CSV table of C-alpha atoms in Angstrom, one decimal:
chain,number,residue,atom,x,y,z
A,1124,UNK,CA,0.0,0.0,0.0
A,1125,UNK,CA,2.4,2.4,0.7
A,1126,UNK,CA,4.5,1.6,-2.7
A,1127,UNK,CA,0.9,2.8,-4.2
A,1128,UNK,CA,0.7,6.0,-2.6
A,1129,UNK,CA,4.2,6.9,-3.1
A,1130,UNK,CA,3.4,6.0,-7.4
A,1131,UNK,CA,0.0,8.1,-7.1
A,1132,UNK,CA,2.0,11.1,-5.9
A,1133,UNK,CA,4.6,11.1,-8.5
A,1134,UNK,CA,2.4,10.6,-11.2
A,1135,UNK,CA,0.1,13.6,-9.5
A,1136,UNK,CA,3.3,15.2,-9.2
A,1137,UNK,CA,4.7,15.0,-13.0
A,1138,UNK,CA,1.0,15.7,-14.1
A,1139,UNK,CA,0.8,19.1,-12.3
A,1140,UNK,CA,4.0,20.0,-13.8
A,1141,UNK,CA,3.0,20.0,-17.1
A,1142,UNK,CA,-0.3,21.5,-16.7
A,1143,UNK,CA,1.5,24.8,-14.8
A,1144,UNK,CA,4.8,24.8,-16.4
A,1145,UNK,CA,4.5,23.4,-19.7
A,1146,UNK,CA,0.8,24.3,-20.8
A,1147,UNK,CA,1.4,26.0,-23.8
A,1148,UNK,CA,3.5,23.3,-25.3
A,1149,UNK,CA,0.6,20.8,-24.9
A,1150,UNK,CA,-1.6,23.5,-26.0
A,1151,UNK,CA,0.1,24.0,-29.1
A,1152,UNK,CA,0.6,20.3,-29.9
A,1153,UNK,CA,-2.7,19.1,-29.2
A,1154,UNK,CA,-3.7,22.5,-32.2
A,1155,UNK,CA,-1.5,20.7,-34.5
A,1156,UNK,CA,-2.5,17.6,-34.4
A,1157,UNK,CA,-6.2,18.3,-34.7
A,1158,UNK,CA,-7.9,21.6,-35.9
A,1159,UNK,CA,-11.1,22.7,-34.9
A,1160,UNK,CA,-14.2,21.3,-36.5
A,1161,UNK,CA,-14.8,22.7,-40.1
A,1162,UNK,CA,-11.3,24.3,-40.2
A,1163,UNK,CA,-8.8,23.0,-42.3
A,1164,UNK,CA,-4.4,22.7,-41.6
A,1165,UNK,CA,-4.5,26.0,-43.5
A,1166,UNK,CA,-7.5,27.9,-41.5
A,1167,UNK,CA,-6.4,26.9,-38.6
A,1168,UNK,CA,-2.4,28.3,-39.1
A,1169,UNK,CA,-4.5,31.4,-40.6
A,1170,UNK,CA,-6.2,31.8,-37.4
A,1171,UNK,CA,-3.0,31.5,-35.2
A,1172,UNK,CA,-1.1,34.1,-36.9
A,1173,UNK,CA,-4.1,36.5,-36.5
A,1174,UNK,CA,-4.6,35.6,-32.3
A,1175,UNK,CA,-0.7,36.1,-32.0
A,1176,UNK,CA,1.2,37.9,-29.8
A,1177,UNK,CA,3.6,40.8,-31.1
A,1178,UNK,CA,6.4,38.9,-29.4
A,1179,UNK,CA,5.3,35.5,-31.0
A,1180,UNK,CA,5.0,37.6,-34.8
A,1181,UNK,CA,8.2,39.4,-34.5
A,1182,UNK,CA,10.0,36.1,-33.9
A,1183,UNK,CA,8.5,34.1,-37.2
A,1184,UNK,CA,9.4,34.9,-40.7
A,1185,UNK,CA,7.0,32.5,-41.5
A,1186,UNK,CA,3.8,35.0,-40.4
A,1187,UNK,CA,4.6,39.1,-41.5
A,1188,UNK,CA,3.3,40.9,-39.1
A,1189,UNK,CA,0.4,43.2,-40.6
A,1190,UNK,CA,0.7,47.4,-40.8
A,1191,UNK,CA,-0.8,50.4,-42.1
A,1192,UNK,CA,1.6,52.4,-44.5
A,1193,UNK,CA,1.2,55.9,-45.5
A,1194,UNK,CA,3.3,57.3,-48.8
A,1195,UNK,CA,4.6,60.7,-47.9
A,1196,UNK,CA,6.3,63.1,-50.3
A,1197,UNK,CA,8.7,66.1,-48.5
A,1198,UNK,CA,6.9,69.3,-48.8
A,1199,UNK,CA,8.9,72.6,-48.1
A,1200,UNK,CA,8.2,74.2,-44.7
A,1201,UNK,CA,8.4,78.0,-44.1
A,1202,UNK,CA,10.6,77.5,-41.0
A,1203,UNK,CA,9.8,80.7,-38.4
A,1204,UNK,CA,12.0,81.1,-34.9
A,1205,UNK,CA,9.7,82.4,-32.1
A,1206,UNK,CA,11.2,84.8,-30.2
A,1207,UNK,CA,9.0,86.7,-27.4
A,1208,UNK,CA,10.6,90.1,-25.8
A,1209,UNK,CA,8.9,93.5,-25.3
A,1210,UNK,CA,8.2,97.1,-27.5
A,1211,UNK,CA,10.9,100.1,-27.3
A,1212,UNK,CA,11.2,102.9,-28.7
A,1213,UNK,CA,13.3,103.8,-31.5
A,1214,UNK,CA,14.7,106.9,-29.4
A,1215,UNK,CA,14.5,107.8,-25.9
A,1216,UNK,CA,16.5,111.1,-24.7
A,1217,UNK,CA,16.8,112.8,-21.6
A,1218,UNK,CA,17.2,116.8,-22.7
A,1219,UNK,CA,19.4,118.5,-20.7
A,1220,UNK,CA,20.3,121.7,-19.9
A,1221,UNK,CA,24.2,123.0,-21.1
A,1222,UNK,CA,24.3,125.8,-18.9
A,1223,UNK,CA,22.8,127.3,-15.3
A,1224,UNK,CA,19.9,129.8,-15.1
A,1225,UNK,CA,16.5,130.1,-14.6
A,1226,UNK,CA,13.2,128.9,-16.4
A,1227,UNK,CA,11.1,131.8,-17.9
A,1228,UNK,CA,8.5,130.3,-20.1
A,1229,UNK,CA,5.9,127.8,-19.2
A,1230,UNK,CA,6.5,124.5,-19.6
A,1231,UNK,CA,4.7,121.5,-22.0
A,1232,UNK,CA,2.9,118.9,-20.5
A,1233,UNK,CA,3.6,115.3,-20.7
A,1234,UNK,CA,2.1,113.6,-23.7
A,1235,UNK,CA,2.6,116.6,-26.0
A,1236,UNK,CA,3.8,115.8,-29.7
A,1237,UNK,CA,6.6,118.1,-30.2
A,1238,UNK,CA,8.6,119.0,-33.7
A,1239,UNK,CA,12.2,118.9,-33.6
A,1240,UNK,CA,14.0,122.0,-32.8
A,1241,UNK,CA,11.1,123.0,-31.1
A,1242,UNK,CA,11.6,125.0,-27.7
A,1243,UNK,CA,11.1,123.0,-24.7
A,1244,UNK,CA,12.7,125.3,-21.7
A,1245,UNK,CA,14.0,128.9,-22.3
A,1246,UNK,CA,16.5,130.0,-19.6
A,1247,UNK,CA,17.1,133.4,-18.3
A,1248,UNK,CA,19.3,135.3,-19.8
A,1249,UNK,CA,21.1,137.2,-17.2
A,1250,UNK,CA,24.3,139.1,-17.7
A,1251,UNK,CA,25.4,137.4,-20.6
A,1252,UNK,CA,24.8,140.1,-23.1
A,1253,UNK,CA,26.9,142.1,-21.3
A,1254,UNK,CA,29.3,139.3,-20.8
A,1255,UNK,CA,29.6,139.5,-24.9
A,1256,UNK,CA,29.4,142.7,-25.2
A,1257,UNK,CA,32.7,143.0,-22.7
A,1258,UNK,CA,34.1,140.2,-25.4
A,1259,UNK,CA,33.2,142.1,-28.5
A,1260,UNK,CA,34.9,144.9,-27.0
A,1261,UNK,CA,38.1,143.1,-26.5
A,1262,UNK,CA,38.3,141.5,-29.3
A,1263,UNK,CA,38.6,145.1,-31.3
A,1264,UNK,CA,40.8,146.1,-28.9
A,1265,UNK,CA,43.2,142.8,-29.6
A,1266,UNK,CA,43.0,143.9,-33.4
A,1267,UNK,CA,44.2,147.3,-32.9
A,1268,UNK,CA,47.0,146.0,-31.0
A,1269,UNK,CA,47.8,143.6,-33.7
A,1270,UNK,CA,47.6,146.1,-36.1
A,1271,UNK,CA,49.8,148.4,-34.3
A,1272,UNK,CA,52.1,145.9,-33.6
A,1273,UNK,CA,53.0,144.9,-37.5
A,1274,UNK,CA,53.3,148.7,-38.4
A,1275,UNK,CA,55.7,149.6,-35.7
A,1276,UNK,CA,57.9,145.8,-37.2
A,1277,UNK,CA,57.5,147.2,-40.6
A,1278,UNK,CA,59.7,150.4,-39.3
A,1279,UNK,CA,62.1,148.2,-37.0
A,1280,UNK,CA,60.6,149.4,-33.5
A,1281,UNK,CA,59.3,146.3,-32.2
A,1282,UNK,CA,60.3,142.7,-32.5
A,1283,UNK,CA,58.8,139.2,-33.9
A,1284,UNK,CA,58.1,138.6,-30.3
A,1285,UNK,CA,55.4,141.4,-29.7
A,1286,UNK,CA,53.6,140.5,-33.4
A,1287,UNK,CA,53.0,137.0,-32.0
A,1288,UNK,CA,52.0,138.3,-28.2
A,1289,UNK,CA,49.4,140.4,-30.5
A,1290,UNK,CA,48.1,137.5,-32.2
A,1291,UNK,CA,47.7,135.8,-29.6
A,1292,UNK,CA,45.6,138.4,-27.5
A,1293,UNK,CA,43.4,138.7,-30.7
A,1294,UNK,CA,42.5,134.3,-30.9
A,1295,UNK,CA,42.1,134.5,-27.0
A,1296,UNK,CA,39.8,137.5,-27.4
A,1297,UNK,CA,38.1,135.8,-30.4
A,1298,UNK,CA,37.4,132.8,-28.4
A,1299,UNK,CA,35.9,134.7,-25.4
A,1300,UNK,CA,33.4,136.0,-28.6
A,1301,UNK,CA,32.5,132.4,-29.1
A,1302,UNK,CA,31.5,131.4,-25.6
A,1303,UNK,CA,29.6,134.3,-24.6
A,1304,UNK,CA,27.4,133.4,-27.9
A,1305,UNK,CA,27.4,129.7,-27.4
A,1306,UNK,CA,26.7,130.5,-23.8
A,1307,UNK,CA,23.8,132.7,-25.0
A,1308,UNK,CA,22.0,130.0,-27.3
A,1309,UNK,CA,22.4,127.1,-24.6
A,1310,UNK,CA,19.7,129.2,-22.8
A,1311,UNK,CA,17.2,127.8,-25.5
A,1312,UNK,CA,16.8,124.3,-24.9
A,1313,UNK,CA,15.3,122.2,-27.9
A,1314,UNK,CA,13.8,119.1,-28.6
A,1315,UNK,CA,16.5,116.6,-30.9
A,1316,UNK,CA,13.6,114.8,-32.5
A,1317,UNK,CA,10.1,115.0,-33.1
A,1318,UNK,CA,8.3,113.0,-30.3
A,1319,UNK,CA,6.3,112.5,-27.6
A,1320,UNK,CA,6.9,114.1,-24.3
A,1321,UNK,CA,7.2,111.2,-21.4
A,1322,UNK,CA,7.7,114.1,-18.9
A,1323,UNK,CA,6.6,117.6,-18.2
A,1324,UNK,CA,9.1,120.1,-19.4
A,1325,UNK,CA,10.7,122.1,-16.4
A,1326,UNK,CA,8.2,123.9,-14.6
A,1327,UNK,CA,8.7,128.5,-14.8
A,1328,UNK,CA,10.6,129.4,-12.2
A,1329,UNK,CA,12.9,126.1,-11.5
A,1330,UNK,CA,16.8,126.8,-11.7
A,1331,UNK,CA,18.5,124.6,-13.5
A,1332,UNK,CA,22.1,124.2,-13.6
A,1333,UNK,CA,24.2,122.5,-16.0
A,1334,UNK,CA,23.5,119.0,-16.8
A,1335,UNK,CA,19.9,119.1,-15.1
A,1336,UNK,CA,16.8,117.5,-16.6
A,1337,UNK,CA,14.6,119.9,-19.1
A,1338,UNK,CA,12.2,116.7,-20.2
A,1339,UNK,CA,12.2,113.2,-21.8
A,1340,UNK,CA,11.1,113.0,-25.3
A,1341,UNK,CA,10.7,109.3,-27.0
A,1342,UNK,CA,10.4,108.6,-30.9
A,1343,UNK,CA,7.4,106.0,-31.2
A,1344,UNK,CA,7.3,106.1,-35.2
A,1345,UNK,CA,9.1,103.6,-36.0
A,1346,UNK,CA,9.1,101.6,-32.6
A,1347,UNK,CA,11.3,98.8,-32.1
A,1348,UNK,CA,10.2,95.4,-31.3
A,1349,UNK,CA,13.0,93.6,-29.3
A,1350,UNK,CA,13.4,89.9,-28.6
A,1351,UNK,CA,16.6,87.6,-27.4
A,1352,UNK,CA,17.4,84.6,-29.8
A,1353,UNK,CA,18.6,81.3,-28.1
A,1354,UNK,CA,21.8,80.0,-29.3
A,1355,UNK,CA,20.0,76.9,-31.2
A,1356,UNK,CA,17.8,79.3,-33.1
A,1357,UNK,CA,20.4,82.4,-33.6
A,1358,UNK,CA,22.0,81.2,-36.8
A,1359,UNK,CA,18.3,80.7,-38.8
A,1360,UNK,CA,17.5,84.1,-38.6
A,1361,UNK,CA,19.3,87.2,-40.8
A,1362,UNK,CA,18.7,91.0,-40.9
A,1363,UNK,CA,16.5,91.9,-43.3
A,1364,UNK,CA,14.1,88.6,-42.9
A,1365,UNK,CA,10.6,89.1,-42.5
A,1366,UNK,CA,8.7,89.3,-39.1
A,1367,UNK,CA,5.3,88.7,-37.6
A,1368,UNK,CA,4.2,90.0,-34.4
A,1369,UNK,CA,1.6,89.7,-31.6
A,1370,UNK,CA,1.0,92.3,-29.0
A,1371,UNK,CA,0.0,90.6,-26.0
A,1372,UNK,CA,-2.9,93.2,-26.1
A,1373,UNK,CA,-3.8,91.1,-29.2
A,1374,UNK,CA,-2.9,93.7,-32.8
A,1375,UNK,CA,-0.7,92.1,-34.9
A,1376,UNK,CA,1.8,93.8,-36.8
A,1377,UNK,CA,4.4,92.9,-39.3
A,1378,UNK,CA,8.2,94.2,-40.4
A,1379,UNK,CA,11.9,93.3,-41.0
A,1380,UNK,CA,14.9,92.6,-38.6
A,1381,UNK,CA,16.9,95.2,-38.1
A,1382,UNK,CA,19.5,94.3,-35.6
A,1383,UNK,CA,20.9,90.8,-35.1
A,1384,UNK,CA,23.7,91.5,-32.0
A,1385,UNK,CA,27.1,89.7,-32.5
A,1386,UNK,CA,27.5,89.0,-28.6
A,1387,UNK,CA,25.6,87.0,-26.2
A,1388,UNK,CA,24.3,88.4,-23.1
A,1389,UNK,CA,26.7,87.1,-20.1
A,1390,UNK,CA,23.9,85.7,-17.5
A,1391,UNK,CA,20.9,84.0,-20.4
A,1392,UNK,CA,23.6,83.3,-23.1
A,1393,UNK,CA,20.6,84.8,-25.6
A,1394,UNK,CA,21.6,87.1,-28.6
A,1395,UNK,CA,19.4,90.3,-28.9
A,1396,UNK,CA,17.3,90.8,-32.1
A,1397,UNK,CA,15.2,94.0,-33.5
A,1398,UNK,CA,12.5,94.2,-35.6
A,1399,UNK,CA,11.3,97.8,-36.5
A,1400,UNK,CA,7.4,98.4,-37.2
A,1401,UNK,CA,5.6,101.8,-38.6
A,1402,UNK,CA,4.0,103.0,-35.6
A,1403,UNK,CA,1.9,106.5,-36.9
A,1404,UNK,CA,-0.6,106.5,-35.1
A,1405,UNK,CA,1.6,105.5,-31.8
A,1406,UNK,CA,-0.9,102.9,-31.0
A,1407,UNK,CA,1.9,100.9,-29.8
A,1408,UNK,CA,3.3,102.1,-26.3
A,1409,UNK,CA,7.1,101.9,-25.2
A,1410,UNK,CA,7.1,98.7,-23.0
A,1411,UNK,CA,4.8,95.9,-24.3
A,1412,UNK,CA,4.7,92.6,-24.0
A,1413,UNK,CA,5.3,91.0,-27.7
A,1414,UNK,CA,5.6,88.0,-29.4
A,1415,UNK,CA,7.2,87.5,-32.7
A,1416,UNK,CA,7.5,84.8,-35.6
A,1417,UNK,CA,10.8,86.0,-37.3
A,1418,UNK,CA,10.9,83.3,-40.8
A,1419,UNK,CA,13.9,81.5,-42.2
A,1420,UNK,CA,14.8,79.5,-44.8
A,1421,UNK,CA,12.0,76.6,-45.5
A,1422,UNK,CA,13.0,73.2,-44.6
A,1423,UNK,CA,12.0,69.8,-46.6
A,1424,UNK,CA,9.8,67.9,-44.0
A,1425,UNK,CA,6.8,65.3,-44.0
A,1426,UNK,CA,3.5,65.7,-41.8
A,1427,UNK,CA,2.9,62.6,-40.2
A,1428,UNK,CA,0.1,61.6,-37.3
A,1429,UNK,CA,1.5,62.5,-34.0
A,1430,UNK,CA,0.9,58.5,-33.0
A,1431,UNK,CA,3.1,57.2,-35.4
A,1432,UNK,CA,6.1,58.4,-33.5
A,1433,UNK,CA,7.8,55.7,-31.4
A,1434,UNK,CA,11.3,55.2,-29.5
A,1435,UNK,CA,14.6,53.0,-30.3
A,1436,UNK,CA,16.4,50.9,-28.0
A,1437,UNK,CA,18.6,54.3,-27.6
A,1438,UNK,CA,15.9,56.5,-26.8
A,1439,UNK,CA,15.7,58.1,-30.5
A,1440,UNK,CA,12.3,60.0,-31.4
A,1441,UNK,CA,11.8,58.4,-34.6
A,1442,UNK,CA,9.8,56.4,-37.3
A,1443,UNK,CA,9.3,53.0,-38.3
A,1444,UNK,CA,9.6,53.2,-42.7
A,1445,UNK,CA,8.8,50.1,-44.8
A,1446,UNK,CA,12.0,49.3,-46.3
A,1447,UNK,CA,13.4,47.1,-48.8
A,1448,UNK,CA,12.1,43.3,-49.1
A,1449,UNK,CA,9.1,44.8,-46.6
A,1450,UNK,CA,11.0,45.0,-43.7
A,1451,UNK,CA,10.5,47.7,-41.0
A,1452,UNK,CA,13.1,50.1,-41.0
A,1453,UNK,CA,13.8,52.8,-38.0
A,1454,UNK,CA,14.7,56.5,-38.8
A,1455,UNK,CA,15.5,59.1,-36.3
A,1456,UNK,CA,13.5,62.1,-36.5
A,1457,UNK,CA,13.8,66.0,-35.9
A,1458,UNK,CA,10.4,67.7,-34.9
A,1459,UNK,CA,10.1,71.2,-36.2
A,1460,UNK,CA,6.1,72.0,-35.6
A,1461,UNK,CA,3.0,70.8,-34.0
A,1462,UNK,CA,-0.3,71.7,-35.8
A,1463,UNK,CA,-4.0,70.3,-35.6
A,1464,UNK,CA,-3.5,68.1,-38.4
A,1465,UNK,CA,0.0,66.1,-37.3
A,1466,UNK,CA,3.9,67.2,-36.8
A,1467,UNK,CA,5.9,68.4,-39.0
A,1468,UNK,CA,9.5,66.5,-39.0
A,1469,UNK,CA,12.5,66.4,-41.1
A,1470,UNK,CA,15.4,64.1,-41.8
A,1471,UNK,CA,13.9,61.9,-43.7
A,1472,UNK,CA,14.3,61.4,-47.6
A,1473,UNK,CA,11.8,63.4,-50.1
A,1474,UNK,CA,9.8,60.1,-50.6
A,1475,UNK,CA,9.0,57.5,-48.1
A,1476,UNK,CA,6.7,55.1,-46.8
A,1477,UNK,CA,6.0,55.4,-43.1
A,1478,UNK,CA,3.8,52.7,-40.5
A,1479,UNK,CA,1.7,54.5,-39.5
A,1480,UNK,CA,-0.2,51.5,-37.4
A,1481,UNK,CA,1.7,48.7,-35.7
A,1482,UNK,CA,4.9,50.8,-35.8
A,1483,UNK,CA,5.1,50.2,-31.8
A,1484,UNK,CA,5.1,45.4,-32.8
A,1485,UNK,CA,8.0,45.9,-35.0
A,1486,UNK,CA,11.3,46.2,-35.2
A,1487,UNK,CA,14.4,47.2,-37.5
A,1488,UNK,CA,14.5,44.2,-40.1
A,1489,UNK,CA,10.9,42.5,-39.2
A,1490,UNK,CA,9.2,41.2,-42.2
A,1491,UNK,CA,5.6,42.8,-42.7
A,1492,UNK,CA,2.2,42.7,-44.7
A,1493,UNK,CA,2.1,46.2,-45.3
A,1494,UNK,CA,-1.7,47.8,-46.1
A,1495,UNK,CA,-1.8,51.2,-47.9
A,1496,UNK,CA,-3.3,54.1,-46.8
A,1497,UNK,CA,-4.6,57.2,-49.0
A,1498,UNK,CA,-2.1,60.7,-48.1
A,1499,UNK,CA,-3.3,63.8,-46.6
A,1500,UNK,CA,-4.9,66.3,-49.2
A,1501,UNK,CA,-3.6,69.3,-50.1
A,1502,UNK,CA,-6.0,71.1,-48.3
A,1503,UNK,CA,-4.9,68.8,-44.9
A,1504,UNK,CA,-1.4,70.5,-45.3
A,1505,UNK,CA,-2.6,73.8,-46.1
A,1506,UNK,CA,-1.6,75.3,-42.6
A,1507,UNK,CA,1.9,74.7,-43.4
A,1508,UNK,CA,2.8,78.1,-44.3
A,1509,UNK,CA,1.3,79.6,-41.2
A,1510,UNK,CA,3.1,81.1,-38.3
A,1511,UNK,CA,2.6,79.7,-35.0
A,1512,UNK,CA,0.7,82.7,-34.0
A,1513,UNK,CA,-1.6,82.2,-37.2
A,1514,UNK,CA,-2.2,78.6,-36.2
A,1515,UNK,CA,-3.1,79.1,-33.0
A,1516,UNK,CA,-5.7,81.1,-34.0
């Protein structure tokens, strides 16, 4: 009896082995040796390859495992480098007075368009007319004693020295001349540019000595729109190219580049960039928050559906291409744009054919059953010209 229990037990023992560790073997075997009712060898194989893993089909020749393939020709992308920053105006100057003295006419208030050359403070005059006046005066005296001078050298009663001491006295007294009357038109202070008044002129009455403010006058037509570049983007943009803009107050406005800098700011290692705008109606204030779409050269690239992108063993963003003998194929990608209808991406050739379903049960050399799909319309690609801002929209 106990020879009988111990036999029982093994063969329990051997039986629960290969129901837990070896069940899909049996499974498998008992399949090949007899199909299903009303299914033939063929059907039945048919019907495997169909309930198959992705492991199981990536590891048989015999069974291609079954995609969706898209034909896509390059098309050229206008390439545009976003670059946000703020408004500034083309000019901004802090007028000054050149001499000392009081204010005697009544100043302009802030906001006031002025002309160039216009009058912004008037100074009192003071004693300076009689300070030229005293100059004037000197002066003639200076060319009498010249003149005196070379006749009394003409009859040998005085030397080269006194001739020169003469000329001399007359340059010194012509210079007095000249700084009396410079002097006397630094007391009219004028505007450099025609612009807007960001300050109130000096009020009548306030003494104002050299190097004092008079007011601040800004140049709003043309107004500068200024962004920093990041070093990745910096070398795709060029003065001259075209630019789109967005106030954050939500006009749009277009113009050129204008200023690309050659240095990189020390603390954001970011390159400044200019774009200048017509600005007549000065609807656009100093200090704005902006948002600009500077274009570069266009780029050949291929819209594909944002799902078709998968990974490598390294990591790589990429896509899975039928290649020769209809094998998969993986090619590494560079995303340039996201829009509604897919990404734009580039590195590819100008024609190829890209898995667009089952991209993520293949690999790199896997045979496939490859199932064509029709290609975007022209109208489905139409938004590739558009700036970001304009697709956003």
């Amino acid at each position: 009896m106990r020879i009988v229990s111990i036999v029982i037990a093994l063969l329990v023992t051997i039986a629960l082995y290969f129901f837990v560790f070896e069940r899909d073997r049996l499974t498998n075997f008992a399949a090949s040796d007899t199909p299903p009712s009303g299914e033939t060898p063929d059907t039945a194989a048919q019907t495997e390859s169909e309930f198959a893993t992705p492991a199981q089909k990536t590891m048989g020749e015999a069974h291609p495992v079954s995609v969706v393939v898209r034909h896509s020709t390059a098309q050229l992308l206008a390439n545009v480098v976003v670059v946000r920053g703020e408004t500034e105006a083309a000019r901004e100057v802090n007028v000054t007075a050149e001499t000392s003295g009081r204010v005697v006419n009544a100043p302009l208030r802030k906001g006031a368009y002025v002309q160039a050359d216009q009058t912004l403070c008037e100074l009192d005059i003071g004693t300076r007319e009689a300070t030229l006046a005293q100059a004037k005066a000197e002066f003639t005296q200076a060319e009498v004693a010249l003149a005196n001078a070379r006749k009394l050298a003409e009859g040998g009663y005085a030397s080269e020295t006194q001739i020169l001491t003469a000329e001399a006295g007359i340059e010194s007294a012509r210079a007095a001349v000249a700084l009396a009357s410079r002097d006397i038109e630094n007391l009219t202070i004028k505007a450099p540019f025609a612009g807007l008044l960001e300050s109130d002129t000096a009020e009548l009455g306030t003494f104002l000595s050299s190097g004092s403010a008079c007011a601040t006058v800004i140049q709003l037509d043309p107004i500068k729109l200024v962004g920093y570049a990041p070093e990745a983007d910096v070398a795709a943009i060029e003065v001259g190219a075209l630019a789109g803009a967005r106030l954050i107050s939500g006009p749009e406005v277009t113009g050129r580049v204008t200023f690309l800098s050659r240095s990189a700011d020390p603390s954001t290692r970011t390159f400044r960039v200019e774009v200048e705008i017509p600005n007549p109606d000065f609807s656009i204030r100093d200090g704005q928050t902006v948002e600009m779409a500077i274009s570069s050269a266009g780029l050949a690239a291929h819209l594909v559906p944002q799902s078709a992108l998968t990974l490598d063993d390294e990591g790589q963003i990429g896509l899975r291409l039928l290649g020769a003998d209809s094998r998969a194929e993986f090619a590494p990608v560079q995303v340039l744009r996201d829009t509604r209808e897919g990404i734009w991406v580039a590195g590819l050739a100008d024609e190829v054919d890209i898995i667009v379903v089952g991209q993520d049960f293949v690999k790199a050399g896997v045979l496939v059953a490859a199932s064509f799909e029709e290609a975007p319309t022209a109208a489905d690609t139409e938004t590739q010209m558009e700036t970001p801002m304009e697709s956003d929209q």
